[in-house]
Every structure is written in structure tokens, then in C-alpha cells.
PDB file of C-alpha atoms in Angstrom:
ATOM      1  CA  MET A 254     142.067 148.439  77.173  1.00 34.00           C
ATOM      2  CA  ILE A 255     141.411 149.436  80.781  1.00 37.00           C
ATOM      3  CA  ASP A 256     138.159 148.342  82.348  1.00 41.00           C
ATOM      4  CA  ARG A 257     136.237 151.508  83.206  1.00 34.00           C
ATOM      5  CA  ARG A 258     133.562 149.803  85.243  1.00 34.00           C
ATOM      6  CA  SER A 259     133.035 150.736  88.877  1.00 36.00           C
ATOM      7  CA  LEU A 260     134.060 147.634  90.793  1.00 36.00           C
ATOM      8  CA  VAL A 261     132.223 146.794  93.979  1.00 36.00           C
ATOM      9  CA  MET A 262     133.192 143.998  96.325  1.00 40.00           C
ATOM     10  CA  GLY A 263     131.506 143.465  99.659  1.00 38.00           C
ATOM     11  CA  GLY A 264     130.440 147.075  99.822  1.00 41.00           C
ATOM     12  CA  VAL A 265     133.952 148.406  99.096  1.00 46.00           C
ATOM     13  CA  THR A 266     133.840 150.765  96.137  1.00 42.00           C
ATOM     14  CA  THR A 267     136.707 151.032  93.666  1.00 41.00           C
ATOM     15  CA  MET A 268     137.227 154.203  91.697  1.00 43.00           C
ATOM     16  CA  LEU A 269     139.261 153.834  88.498  1.00 42.00           C
ATOM     17  CA  VAL A 270     140.405 157.062  86.925  1.00 41.00           C
ATOM     18  CA  PRO A 271     139.321 157.076  83.233  1.00 38.00           C
ATOM     19  CA  LEU A 272     141.944 157.506  80.518  1.00 36.00           C
ATOM     20  CA  SER A 273     141.513 159.389  77.274  1.00 34.00           C
ATOM     21  CA  VAL A 274     142.004 157.665  73.942  1.00 36.00           C
ATOM     22  CA  ARG A 275     144.801 160.130  73.198  1.00 37.00           C
ATOM     23  CA  ALA A 276     146.633 159.141  76.371  1.00 38.00           C
ATOM     24  CA  GLN A 277     146.404 155.444  75.559  1.00 42.00           C
ATOM     25  CA  ARG A 278     147.961 156.092  72.156  1.00 42.00           C
ATOM     26  CA  SER A 279     150.734 158.361  73.444  1.00 48.00           C
ATOM     27  CA  GLY A 280     152.607 155.751  75.466  1.00 77.00           C
ATOM     28  CA  LYS A 281     152.739 153.899  78.731  1.00 91.00           C
ATOM     29  CA  VAL A 282     150.014 154.530  81.292  1.00 96.00           C
ATOM     30  CA  TRP A 283     151.296 153.568  84.739  1.00 98.00           C
ATOM     31  CA  ARG A 284     148.727 151.793  86.881  1.00 98.00           C
ATOM     32  CA  VAL A 285     148.926 152.596  90.607  1.00 98.00           C
ATOM     33  CA  VAL A 286     146.652 151.174  93.291  1.00 98.00           C
ATOM     34  CA  PHE A 287     146.028 153.304  96.403  1.00 98.00           C
ATOM     35  CA  PHE A 288     144.870 150.851  99.095  1.00 98.00           C
ATOM     36  CA  SER A 289     143.871 152.841 102.179  1.00 96.00           C
ATOM     37  CA  VAL A 290     142.678 152.109 105.690  1.00 92.00           C
ATOM     38  CA  ALA A 291     140.759 155.393 105.600  1.00 90.00           C
ATOM     39  CA  ALA A 292     137.683 156.747 103.882  1.00 89.00           C
ATOM     40  CA  GLY A 293     138.181 158.928 100.876  1.00 86.00           C
ATOM     41  CA  PRO A 294     138.910 161.165  99.215  1.00 91.00           C
ATOM     42  CA  ASN A 295     141.033 162.683 101.987  1.00 93.00           C
ATOM     43  CA  PRO A 296     143.946 165.135 102.487  1.00 93.00           C
ATOM     44  CA  LEU A 297     146.595 162.410 102.566  1.00 95.00           C
ATOM     45  CA  ALA A 298     145.518 160.895  99.258  1.00 96.00           C
ATOM     46  CA  ASP A 299     145.358 164.397  97.785  1.00 96.00           C
ATOM     47  CA  SER A 300     148.921 165.098  98.939  1.00 96.00           C
ATOM     48  CA  PHE A 301     150.150 161.845  97.389  1.00 97.00           C
ATOM     49  CA  ARG A 302     148.492 162.717  94.097  1.00 97.00           C
ATOM     50  CA  ARG A 303     149.995 166.224  94.140  1.00 97.00           C
ATOM     51  CA  GLY A 304     153.412 164.687  94.669  1.00 98.00           C
ATOM     52  CA  LEU A 305     152.979 162.556  91.562  1.00 98.00           C
ATOM     53  CA  ASN A 306     151.755 165.571  89.579  1.00 97.00           C
ATOM     54  CA  GLU A 307     154.892 167.515  90.508  1.00 97.00           C
ATOM     55  CA  LEU A 308     156.996 164.615  89.244  1.00 97.00           C
ATOM     56  CA  GLY A 309     155.343 164.749  85.828  1.00 96.00           C
ATOM     57  CA  TYR A 310     152.536 162.224  86.220  1.00 97.00           C
ATOM     58  CA  SER A 311     149.042 163.202  85.127  1.00 95.00           C
ATOM     59  CA  GLU A 312     145.847 161.202  85.447  1.00 93.00           C
ATOM     60  CA  GLY A 313     144.274 160.866  82.031  1.00 89.00           C
ATOM     61  CA  HIS A 314     147.674 161.098  80.351  1.00 93.00           C
ATOM     62  CA  ASN A 315     150.350 158.758  81.749  1.00 96.00           C
ATOM     63  CA  LEU A 316     148.836 157.705  85.080  1.00 97.00           C
ATOM     64  CA  SER A 317     145.852 155.712  86.341  1.00 97.00           C
ATOM     65  CA  ILE A 318     145.110 155.567  90.068  1.00 97.00           C
ATOM     66  CA  GLN A 319     142.709 152.978  91.428  1.00 97.00           C
ATOM     67  CA  TYR A 320     141.482 153.777  94.926  1.00 97.00           C
ATOM     68  CA  ARG A 321     140.307 151.298  97.536  1.00 97.00           C
ATOM     69  CA  TRP A 322     138.900 152.868 100.718  1.00 96.00           C
ATOM     70  CA  MET A 323     138.564 150.345 103.558  1.00 93.00           C
ATOM     71  CA  ALA A 324     136.941 152.360 106.370  1.00 89.00           C
ATOM     72  CA  GLY A 325     133.932 150.352 107.501  1.00 85.00           C
ATOM     73  CA  HIS A 326     135.148 147.204 105.737  1.00 89.00           C
ATOM     74  CA  GLU A 327     138.104 146.265 107.917  1.00 84.00           C
ATOM     75  CA  SER A 328     137.334 142.528 107.804  1.00 88.00           C
ATOM     76  CA  GLN A 329     137.970 142.438 104.039  1.00 94.00           C
ATOM     77  CA  TYR A 330     141.622 143.511 103.845  1.00 95.00           C
ATOM     78  CA  ASP A 331     142.940 140.129 102.707  1.00 97.00           C
ATOM     79  CA  ASP A 332     140.210 139.582 100.109  1.00 97.00           C
ATOM     80  CA  VAL A 333     140.629 143.043  98.620  1.00 98.00           C
ATOM     81  CA  ALA A 334     144.430 142.742  98.613  1.00 98.00           C
ATOM     82  CA  ARG A 335     144.219 139.489  96.620  1.00 98.00           C
ATOM     83  CA  GLU A 336     141.842 141.101  94.132  1.00 98.00           C
ATOM     84  CA  LEU A 337     144.148 144.074  93.690  1.00 98.00           C
ATOM     85  CA  ALA A 338     147.183 141.845  93.191  1.00 98.00           C
ATOM     86  CA  GLU A 339     145.324 139.811  90.575  1.00 97.00           C
ATOM     87  CA  SER A 340     144.700 143.022  88.590  1.00 97.00           C
ATOM     88  CA  GLU A 341     148.513 143.293  88.206  1.00 97.00           C
ATOM     89  CA  PRO A 342     149.102 147.035  88.729  1.00 98.00           C
ATOM     90  CA  ASP A 343     152.581 148.491  88.324  1.00 98.00           C
ATOM     91  CA  VAL A 344     152.723 149.601  91.977  1.00 98.00           C
ATOM     92  CA  ILE A 345     150.560 149.039  95.055  1.00 98.00           C
ATOM     93  CA  VAL A 346     150.583 151.967  97.487  1.00 98.00           C
ATOM     94  CA  THR A 347     149.229 151.185 100.941  1.00 98.00           C
ATOM     95  CA  ALA A 348     148.053 153.856 103.391  1.00 96.00           C
ATOM     96  CA  GLY A 349     148.130 152.557 106.951  1.00 91.00           C
ATOM     97  CA  HIS A 350     149.521 149.411 108.524  1.00 90.00           C
ATOM     98  CA  PRO A 351     146.759 146.781 107.923  1.00 91.00           C
ATOM     99  CA  PRO A 352     146.639 147.289 104.115  1.00 95.00           C
ATOM    100  CA  ALA A 353     150.420 146.886 103.998  1.00 96.00           C
ATOM    101  CA  VAL A 354     150.215 143.564 105.848  1.00 94.00           C
ATOM    102  CA  ALA A 355     147.448 142.325 103.542  1.00 96.00           C
ATOM    103  CA  ALA A 356     149.250 143.434 100.367  1.00 98.00           C
ATOM    104  CA  LYS A 357     152.468 141.784 101.499  1.00 97.00           C
ATOM    105  CA  LYS A 358     150.590 138.506 101.985  1.00 97.00           C
ATOM    106  CA  ALA A 359     148.848 138.829  98.613  1.00 98.00           C
ATOM    107  CA  THR A 360     151.903 139.271  96.414  1.00 98.00           C
ATOM    108  CA  ALA A 361     155.652 138.770  96.504  1.00 97.00           C
ATOM    109  CA  GLN A 362     156.199 140.199  93.020  1.00 97.00           C
ATOM    110  CA  ILE A 363     154.306 143.492  92.624  1.00 98.00           C
ATOM    111  CA  PRO A 364     156.223 146.444  94.156  1.00 98.00           C
ATOM    112  CA  ILE A 365     154.588 147.834  97.304  1.00 98.00           C
ATOM    113  CA  VAL A 366     155.195 151.336  98.660  1.00 98.00           C
ATOM    114  CA  ALA A 367     153.799 151.254 102.193  1.00 98.00           C
ATOM    115  CA  LEU A 368     152.985 154.619 103.784  1.00 96.00           C
ATOM    116  CA  ALA A 369     152.448 155.248 107.500  1.00 93.00           C
ATOM    117  CA  VAL A 370     153.394 151.763 108.711  1.00 91.00           C
ATOM    118  CA  VAL A 371     154.456 151.027 112.288  1.00 86.00           C
ATOM    119  CA  ASN A 372     157.479 148.953 113.323  1.00 85.00           C
ATOM    120  CA  PRO A 373     157.954 147.437 109.816  1.00 90.00           C
ATOM    121  CA  VAL A 374     160.870 145.235 110.854  1.00 90.00           C
ATOM    122  CA  GLY A 375     159.348 143.926 114.088  1.00 84.00           C
ATOM    123  CA  GLY A 376     156.049 143.425 112.273  1.00 83.00           C
ATOM    124  CA  GLY A 377     157.612 141.274 109.574  1.00 90.00           C
ATOM    125  CA  LEU A 378     157.121 143.685 106.667  1.00 94.00           C
ATOM    126  CA  ALA A 379     160.837 144.239 106.071  1.00 95.00           C
ATOM    127  CA  ALA A 380     164.135 142.515 106.823  1.00 95.00           C
ATOM    128  CA  SER A 381     165.697 145.803 107.926  1.00 94.00           C
ATOM    129  CA  ILE A 382     165.171 149.545 107.639  1.00 94.00           C
ATOM    130  CA  SER A 383     168.185 150.094 105.366  1.00 95.00           C
ATOM    131  CA  HIS A 384     167.661 147.001 103.197  1.00 95.00           C
ATOM    132  CA  PRO A 385     163.983 145.968 103.341  1.00 96.00           C
ATOM    133  CA  GLY A 386     164.377 142.943 101.068  1.00 94.00           C
ATOM    134  CA  GLY A 387     161.420 141.488  99.202  1.00 95.00           C
ATOM    135  CA  ASN A 388     158.944 143.683  97.342  1.00 97.00           C
ATOM    136  CA  LEU A 389     158.017 146.259 100.014  1.00 98.00           C
ATOM    137  CA  THR A 390     159.503 149.589 101.022  1.00 98.00           C
ATOM    138  CA  GLY A 391     158.001 152.860 102.179  1.00 97.00           C
ATOM    139  CA  PHE A 392     157.673 155.281 105.082  1.00 95.00           C
ATOM    140  CA  SER A 393     157.380 154.435 108.767  1.00 92.00           C
ATOM    141  CA  LEU A 394     155.627 156.548 111.413  1.00 85.00           C
ATOM    142  CA  GLU A 395     158.005 156.131 114.306  1.00 73.00           C
ATOM    143  CA  VAL A 396     161.683 156.036 115.190  1.00 61.00           C
ATOM    144  CA  THR A 397     161.844 154.328 118.610  1.00 67.00           C
ATOM    145  CA  PRO A 398     159.503 153.263 121.412  1.00 64.00           C
ATOM    146  CA  GLU A 399     160.827 156.268 123.345  1.00 72.00           C
ATOM    147  CA  THR A 400     159.493 158.562 120.634  1.00 74.00           C
ATOM    148  CA  ASN A 401     156.057 156.987 120.949  1.00 72.00           C
ATOM    149  CA  ALA A 402     156.089 157.367 124.733  1.00 85.00           C
ATOM    150  CA  LYS A 403     156.751 161.085 124.263  1.00 90.00           C
ATOM    151  CA  MET A 404     153.012 161.627 123.793  1.00 92.00           C
ATOM    152  CA  LEU A 405     152.385 160.610 127.399  1.00 94.00           C
ATOM    153  CA  GLN A 406     155.237 162.760 128.687  1.00 94.00           C
ATOM    154  CA  LEU A 407     154.032 165.849 126.820  1.00 96.00           C
ATOM    155  CA  LEU A 408     150.435 165.444 128.015  1.00 96.00           C
ATOM    156  CA  HIS A 409     151.576 165.130 131.618  1.00 95.00           C
ATOM    157  CA  GLU A 410     153.858 168.142 131.215  1.00 96.00           C
ATOM    158  CA  ALA A 411     150.965 170.236 129.883  1.00 96.00           C
ATOM    159  CA  ALA A 412     148.631 169.105 132.695  1.00 95.00           C
ATOM    160  CA  PRO A 413     150.762 167.731 135.567  1.00 94.00           C
ATOM    161  CA  LYS A 414     147.755 167.242 137.867  1.00 93.00           C
ATOM    162  CA  ILE A 415     146.417 164.527 135.587  1.00 94.00           C
ATOM    163  CA  THR A 416     147.289 161.056 136.877  1.00 94.00           C
ATOM    164  CA  ARG A 417     144.667 158.823 135.225  1.00 96.00           C
ATOM    165  CA  ILE A 418     145.129 158.653 131.467  1.00 96.00           C
ATOM    166  CA  GLY A 419     143.311 156.669 128.790  1.00 96.00           C
ATOM    167  CA  ALA A 420     144.763 155.468 125.498  1.00 95.00           C
ATOM    168  CA  LEU A 421     142.729 154.800 122.358  1.00 95.00           C
ATOM    169  CA  TRP A 422     144.170 151.978 120.279  1.00 93.00           C
ATOM    170  CA  ASN A 423     143.049 149.444 117.667  1.00 90.00           C
ATOM    171  CA  SER A 424     143.749 145.818 118.558  1.00 89.00           C
ATOM    172  CA  ALA A 425     143.076 144.800 114.948  1.00 83.00           C
ATOM    173  CA  ASN A 426     146.150 146.778 113.878  1.00 81.00           C
ATOM    174  CA  PRO A 427     149.426 145.088 114.915  1.00 77.00           C
ATOM    175  CA  GLY A 428     151.173 148.447 114.741  1.00 75.00           C
ATOM    176  CA  SER A 429     148.866 149.912 117.373  1.00 82.00           C
ATOM    177  CA  ARG A 430     150.129 147.381 119.924  1.00 83.00           C
ATOM    178  CA  PHE A 431     153.637 148.793 119.438  1.00 82.00           C
ATOM    179  CA  TYR A 432     152.447 152.228 120.581  1.00 85.00           C
ATOM    180  CA  LEU A 433     150.460 150.840 123.499  1.00 90.00           C
ATOM    181  CA  ASP A 434     153.365 148.811 124.883  1.00 89.00           C
ATOM    182  CA  ALA A 435     155.679 151.838 124.765  1.00 87.00           C
ATOM    183  CA  VAL A 436     153.192 154.119 126.499  1.00 91.00           C
ATOM    184  CA  ARG A 437     152.369 151.527 129.160  1.00 92.00           C
ATOM    185  CA  HIS A 438     156.045 151.278 130.034  1.00 91.00           C
ATOM    186  CA  ALA A 439     156.338 155.068 130.214  1.00 91.00           C
ATOM    187  CA  ALA A 440     153.244 155.304 132.445  1.00 94.00           C
ATOM    188  CA  GLN A 441     154.685 152.769 134.888  1.00 93.00           C
ATOM    189  CA  SER A 442     157.964 154.680 135.046  1.00 90.00           C
ATOM    190  CA  ALA A 443     156.094 157.934 135.782  1.00 91.00           C
ATOM    191  CA  ASN A 444     153.711 156.350 138.330  1.00 94.00           C
ATOM    192  CA  LEU A 445     150.711 157.209 136.188  1.00 95.00           C
ATOM    193  CA  THR A 446     147.621 155.054 135.715  1.00 96.00           C
ATOM    194  CA  LEU A 447     147.005 154.081 132.086  1.00 95.00           C
ATOM    195  CA  LYS A 448     143.810 152.455 130.819  1.00 96.00           C
ATOM    196  CA  ALA A 449     143.600 151.170 127.243  1.00 96.00           C
ATOM    197  CA  TYR A 450     140.372 151.445 125.229  1.00 96.00           C
ATOM    198  CA  ASP A 451     140.038 149.385 122.078  1.00 95.00           C
ATOM    199  CA  VAL A 452     138.447 151.022 119.004  1.00 93.00           C
ATOM    200  CA  ARG A 453     138.095 148.602 116.082  1.00 89.00           C
ATOM    201  CA  ARG A 454     135.050 150.153 114.390  1.00 86.00           C
ATOM    202  CA  ALA A 455     133.419 153.564 114.233  1.00 86.00           C
ATOM    203  CA  GLU A 456     130.593 152.227 116.404  1.00 89.00           C
ATOM    204  CA  ASP A 457     133.072 151.592 119.232  1.00 93.00           C
ATOM    205  CA  ILE A 458     133.731 155.286 119.758  1.00 93.00           C
ATOM    206  CA  ASP A 459     130.453 156.036 121.557  1.00 93.00           C
ATOM    207  CA  VAL A 460     130.769 152.892 123.670  1.00 95.00           C
ATOM    208  CA  VAL A 461     134.334 153.726 124.669  1.00 95.00           C
ATOM    209  CA  PHE A 462     133.583 157.311 125.644  1.00 95.00           C
ATOM    210  CA  HIS A 463     130.615 156.184 127.708  1.00 93.00           C
ATOM    211  CA  SER A 464     132.851 153.780 129.639  1.00 92.00           C
ATOM    212  CA  LEU A 465     135.755 156.157 130.203  1.00 92.00           C
ATOM    213  CA  ARG A 466     133.718 159.012 131.690  1.00 88.00           C
ATOM    214  CA  GLY A 467     134.893 159.550 135.237  1.00 89.00           C
ATOM    215  CA  SER A 468     137.629 156.948 134.860  1.00 94.00           C
ATOM    216  CA  VAL A 469     140.313 159.057 133.190  1.00 96.00           C
ATOM    217  CA  GLU A 470     141.297 162.733 133.150  1.00 95.00           C
ATOM    218  CA  GLY A 471     143.325 162.748 129.961  1.00 96.00           C
ATOM    219  CA  LEU A 472     143.510 160.806 126.718  1.00 97.00           C
ATOM    220  CA  ILE A 473     146.130 159.695 124.190  1.00 96.00           C
ATOM    221  CA  VAL A 474     145.001 158.942 120.631  1.00 94.00           C
ATOM    222  CA  PHE A 475     147.623 157.017 118.693  1.00 89.00           C
ATOM    223  CA  PRO A 476     148.471 157.835 115.042  1.00 84.00           C
ATOM    224  CA  GLU A 477     146.572 154.813 113.783  1.00 83.00           C
ATOM    225  CA  GLY A 478     144.643 154.665 110.500  1.00 84.00           C
ATOM    226  CA  LEU A 479     141.169 153.922 111.847  1.00 86.00           C
ATOM    227  CA  LEU A 480     141.519 156.534 114.585  1.00 90.00           C
ATOM    228  CA  TRP A 481     142.706 159.072 111.997  1.00 88.00           C
ATOM    229  CA  THR A 482     139.699 158.298 109.802  1.00 88.00           C
ATOM    230  CA  TYR A 483     137.269 159.075 112.634  1.00 91.00           C
ATOM    231  CA  ARG A 484     139.297 161.889 114.216  1.00 91.00           C
ATOM    232  CA  ARG A 485     136.432 164.376 113.961  1.00 93.00           C
ATOM    233  CA  ASN A 486     134.146 162.045 115.958  1.00 93.00           C
ATOM    234  CA  ILE A 487     136.883 161.486 118.528  1.00 95.00           C
ATOM    235  CA  VAL A 488     137.713 165.172 118.952  1.00 96.00           C
ATOM    236  CA  ASP A 489     134.034 166.037 119.395  1.00 95.00           C
ATOM    237  CA  ALA A 490     133.695 163.287 122.010  1.00 95.00           C
ATOM    238  CA  THR A 491     136.792 164.438 123.930  1.00 95.00           C
ATOM    239  CA  ARG A 492     135.483 168.011 123.969  1.00 94.00           C
ATOM    240  CA  GLU A 493     132.121 166.845 125.347  1.00 94.00           C
ATOM    241  CA  ALA A 494     133.852 164.680 127.963  1.00 94.00           C
ATOM    242  CA  GLN A 495     136.192 167.554 128.916  1.00 95.00           C
ATOM    243  CA  LEU A 496     139.331 165.466 128.447  1.00 96.00           C
ATOM    244  CA  ALA A 497     142.810 166.852 127.923  1.00 97.00           C
ATOM    245  CA  THR A 498     143.824 165.000 124.778  1.00 97.00           C
ATOM    246  CA  ILE A 499     147.008 164.520 122.788  1.00 97.00           C
ATOM    247  CA  VAL A 500     146.747 163.000 119.316  1.00 95.00           C
ATOM    248  CA  GLY A 501     149.270 161.784 116.751  1.00 90.00           C
ATOM    249  CA  TYR A 502     148.230 164.146 113.947  1.00 88.00           C
ATOM    250  CA  ARG A 503     148.072 167.933 113.863  1.00 91.00           C
ATOM    251  CA  ASP A 504     144.752 168.460 112.061  1.00 90.00           C
ATOM    252  CA  ALA A 505     142.935 167.090 115.118  1.00 94.00           C
ATOM    253  CA  VAL A 506     144.311 170.064 117.072  1.00 96.00           C
ATOM    254  CA  GLU A 507     142.844 172.373 114.455  1.00 94.00           C
ATOM    255  CA  MET A 508     139.544 170.577 115.111  1.00 95.00           C
ATOM    256  CA  GLY A 509     139.767 171.350 118.835  1.00 96.00           C
ATOM    257  CA  ALA A 510     142.017 168.765 120.550  1.00 97.00           C
ATOM    258  CA  LEU A 511     144.450 170.113 123.168  1.00 97.00           C
ATOM    259  CA  MET A 512     147.696 169.072 121.495  1.00 97.00           C
ATOM    260  CA  SER A 513     149.388 166.808 118.984  1.00 96.00           C
ATOM    261  CA  TYR A 514     152.793 165.222 118.589  1.00 94.00           C
ATOM    262  CA  GLY A 515     153.828 163.302 115.514  1.00 90.00           C
ATOM    263  CA  PRO A 516     155.203 163.450 111.998  1.00 89.00           C
ATOM    264  CA  ASP A 517     153.703 165.616 109.272  1.00 90.00           C
ATOM    265  CA  LEU A 518     151.469 163.046 107.548  1.00 91.00           C
ATOM    266  CA  VAL A 519     150.626 165.303 104.606  1.00 91.00           C
ATOM    267  CA  ASP A 520     154.332 165.708 103.876  1.00 92.00           C
ATOM    268  CA  LEU A 521     154.937 161.984 104.374  1.00 93.00           C
ATOM    269  CA  PHE A 522     152.352 161.039 101.739  1.00 95.00           C
ATOM    270  CA  LYS A 523     153.753 163.589  99.311  1.00 95.00           C
ATOM    271  CA  ARG A 524     157.230 162.108  99.789  1.00 95.00           C
ATOM    272  CA  GLY A 525     155.720 158.691  99.123  1.00 96.00           C
ATOM    273  CA  ALA A 526     155.101 159.783  95.531  1.00 98.00           C
ATOM    274  CA  ALA A 527     158.868 160.055  95.022  1.00 97.00           C
ATOM    275  CA  TYR A 528     159.276 156.379  95.939  1.00 97.00           C
ATOM    276  CA  VAL A 529     156.576 155.399  93.452  1.00 98.00           C
ATOM    277  CA  ASP A 530     158.486 157.385  90.833  1.00 98.00           C
ATOM    278  CA  LYS A 531     161.702 155.527  91.695  1.00 98.00           C
ATOM    279  CA  VAL A 532     159.963 152.154  91.393  1.00 98.00           C
ATOM    280  CA  ILE A 533     158.408 153.090  88.048  1.00 97.00           C
ATOM    281  CA  LYS A 534     161.873 154.062  86.820  1.00 96.00           C
ATOM    282  CA  GLY A 535     163.272 150.673  87.765  1.00 96.00           C
ATOM    283  CA  ALA A 536     164.386 150.853  91.395  1.00 97.00           C
ATOM    284  CA  LYS A 537     163.811 147.693  93.435  1.00 97.00           C
ATOM    285  CA  PRO A 538     161.880 148.062  96.718  1.00 97.00           C
ATOM    286  CA  ALA A 539     164.339 145.666  98.344  1.00 96.00           C
ATOM    287  CA  GLU A 540     167.077 148.263  97.838  1.00 94.00           C
ATOM    288  CA  LEU A 541     165.115 151.388  98.832  1.00 97.00           C
ATOM    289  CA  PRO A 542     165.555 152.111 102.567  1.00 97.00           C
ATOM    290  CA  ILE A 543     162.385 152.541 104.599  1.00 96.00           C
ATOM    291  CA  GLN A 544     162.223 156.237 105.425  1.00 94.00           C
ATOM    292  CA  GLN A 545     161.553 157.420 108.949  1.00 87.00           C
ATOM    293  CA  PRO A 546     160.264 160.805 110.088  1.00 83.00           C
ATOM    294  CA  ALA A 547     162.969 163.445 110.106  1.00 74.00           C
ATOM    295  CA  LYS A 548     160.986 165.627 112.496  1.00 80.00           C
ATOM    296  CA  PHE A 549     158.117 165.307 114.939  1.00 88.00           C
ATOM    297  CA  GLU A 550     155.922 168.384 115.367  1.00 93.00           C
ATOM    298  CA  LEU A 551     154.360 169.593 118.603  1.00 96.00           C
ATOM    299  CA  VAL A 552     151.180 171.665 118.156  1.00 97.00           C
ATOM    300  CA  ILE A 553     149.202 173.144 121.071  1.00 98.00           C
ATOM    301  CA  ASN A 554     145.698 174.631 121.053  1.00 97.00           C
ATOM    302  CA  VAL A 555     145.591 177.354 123.722  1.00 97.00           C
ATOM    303  CA  LYS A 556     141.857 177.909 123.226  1.00 96.00           C
ATOM    304  CA  ALA A 557     141.227 174.241 124.027  1.00 96.00           C
ATOM    305  CA  ALA A 558     143.518 174.518 127.060  1.00 97.00           C
ATOM    306  CA  ASN A 559     141.545 177.506 128.378  1.00 96.00           C
ATOM    307  CA  ALA A 560     138.267 175.619 127.920  1.00 96.00           C
ATOM    308  CA  LEU A 561     139.718 172.811 130.052  1.00 96.00           C
ATOM    309  CA  ASN A 562     141.113 175.249 132.663  1.00 96.00           C
ATOM    310  CA  ILE A 563     144.623 174.076 131.875  1.00 96.00           C
ATOM    311  CA  GLY A 564     147.471 176.555 132.090  1.00 96.00           C
ATOM    312  CA  VAL A 565     150.026 175.140 129.693  1.00 96.00           C
ATOM    313  CA  PRO A 566     153.521 175.995 131.030  1.00 96.00           C
ATOM    314  CA  PRO A 567     155.225 178.785 129.060  1.00 96.00           C
ATOM    315  CA  THR A 568     158.299 176.586 128.640  1.00 97.00           C
ATOM    316  CA  LEU A 569     156.202 173.987 126.794  1.00 97.00           C
ATOM    317  CA  LEU A 570     154.533 176.638 124.632  1.00 97.00           C
ATOM    318  CA  ALA A 571     157.984 177.934 123.714  1.00 97.00           C
ATOM    319  CA  ARG A 572     159.007 174.466 122.494  1.00 96.00           C
ATOM    320  CA  ALA A 573     155.915 174.009 120.357  1.00 97.00           C
ATOM    321  CA  ASP A 574     156.276 174.141 116.583  1.00 96.00           C
ATOM    322  CA  GLU A 575     152.910 175.889 116.409  1.00 96.00           C
ATOM    323  CA  VAL A 576     150.548 177.401 118.952  1.00 97.00           C
ATOM    324  CA  ILE A 577     146.898 177.795 117.951  1.00 95.00           C
ATOM    325  CA  GLU A 578     145.346 180.749 119.791  1.00 89.00           C
TER     326      GLU A 578
END
């Protein structure tokens, strides 16, 4: 019998999808944990759930999803991961890099499908991309350091007069360091000044934007879980500070950022459902290659460019996958 109580640990709320008596009698109910760096519900979790639905899984029939949202409780990753492992789900799905690290430490037996991780081999999550080994597989955000540095190159191409650029990163996320190192190297090669600003909590956003005023002319926001969670706050702050900004996720451009460059996260989370299906059907994570983005999308907001008095070169607009007027 599945415990229907709402579990609360250290302020982190767990939501367990209830199952009907008919479903419990009809056969196996697969228990999936969704352990996310973000707040929820959110579009990425919704896309993952839709992917499972399309594969024949239905909550209340043959599927139970337990959600753990960690935004605001970042110090509790390890404790929550141990609790989740002790509940012995069929699969642990992690959204973002820190939950993947915590889940990997908590269990070597329960299959883990890690979504939106950064540098999984260099970070010790997998032995290799093609043969991860152990109990973890999933989907990575990046291909090479050069791909990460592309954000800086595109921002400078859109606004070539900008020479002082800030970068928002999260020092509590090992994956975020991978982005920062790549962009620092690219900035040195292009003779641009790069200043890094650490955002580890939502409260840091106001402090950071107060300190960067007058110090930088443009901003890079890495595709990092905490920064994605508070993207609305960040976009509003960049608009107020009149900063040309490139982010790692397209919906921030729809909110008013100048441009974005990165993989389609909604599609990535939907594809993650297929890996959960494979694991449920008996595939071993050790033998499932870690998938990397097949395509990176460039999206440009012309309205935001006009507000910043930036004339984006026509050649760059022509290369964009989407231009928001």
C-alpha cells in the first residue's frame, strides 16, 4: 500500500500522486521520483510527464510520480537524496546537476536518469559518455567547452561595442564552474573583460545587480538550474539595469532578454521520459549512452534590442532559429 501522506522534511514538500484502488489491483504501478533543483510545478516537469503519457504511462493507473522541489532548500540535497533512496523507487529522475550528484552519492543500486547535467564525465557522474557505467545515465547540456563559450561570442557579435561583460554563475553547482572556465578563456582570447557574479540563493540576485551596475555593459546567464528557476527575476533585473543579456534558455527571451543560445530544454525533458521507459523495461543505465544536445537554438528579441539601442547585425538575425519582433 502506498503511503499517501504529504511528506515534509526541512521545509521541502513532497507531493505523491494518489493511486486508485482499481489501479493497484490491475498490475504493477511504477514508482518514479522527480528530484529537481527548481521550484514546481514547471514547464520542464510537465514536458517529462507528457513524454511518459505518450509512452503509455498514466498517473493513477500504472505510474506514481513523487516530486521533490529543492529551490530555496539547496543545503538539503544530500539529506533529501538519502531519504528518496531509502523509499526504494523504481527510478530516480534528477533535474539539474546538484540533485544528480546527491542521488549518485545516495545510491549505487537504484537506476538514475539525470537530466540537464553538465560535464558528467569530468564531474565524476559517469565513466564515459558512451558507456556511463554504474547506475546513472541521462542527458547532458553541453557538447564541448567551445560550445559554452559561444554565448560570449554571440553577445559580442550582437553588440560589438560592449567590452565589459558579467557572467552569472552558481559556485554551489560544480557544473556551473565548467561554463565559467570556458567563457573566461574565450574572453581572454577576445580581449574582453569578464567579471563573474556568484548567485547561490534567490536573495543574491538583488545584491549582485546592485554591485554590477556601472561595472559591466552586458551579461551572460548560464543554463544552470538555480538561475533557470529565478529567470523571471533575473530578466526583470537586466531590463531595469539596461544590460544586453544572453541566457542559456529560450523562454527568458520571451520574457524580455535580448537573446538566448542553448538546447531546447522542454524537448530534452520529454526525451528523458524515453530513458525512464527503457529502464523500466529492463535496460541498464550503465549501458545507455548519455545523450547530448543534437542542436543548439539561437533566439533573438528585436524589441529588447531596440530598447537597448542595439542594432543587431542582419547577418546574425539571418542565422537565428527564431526572431521575436
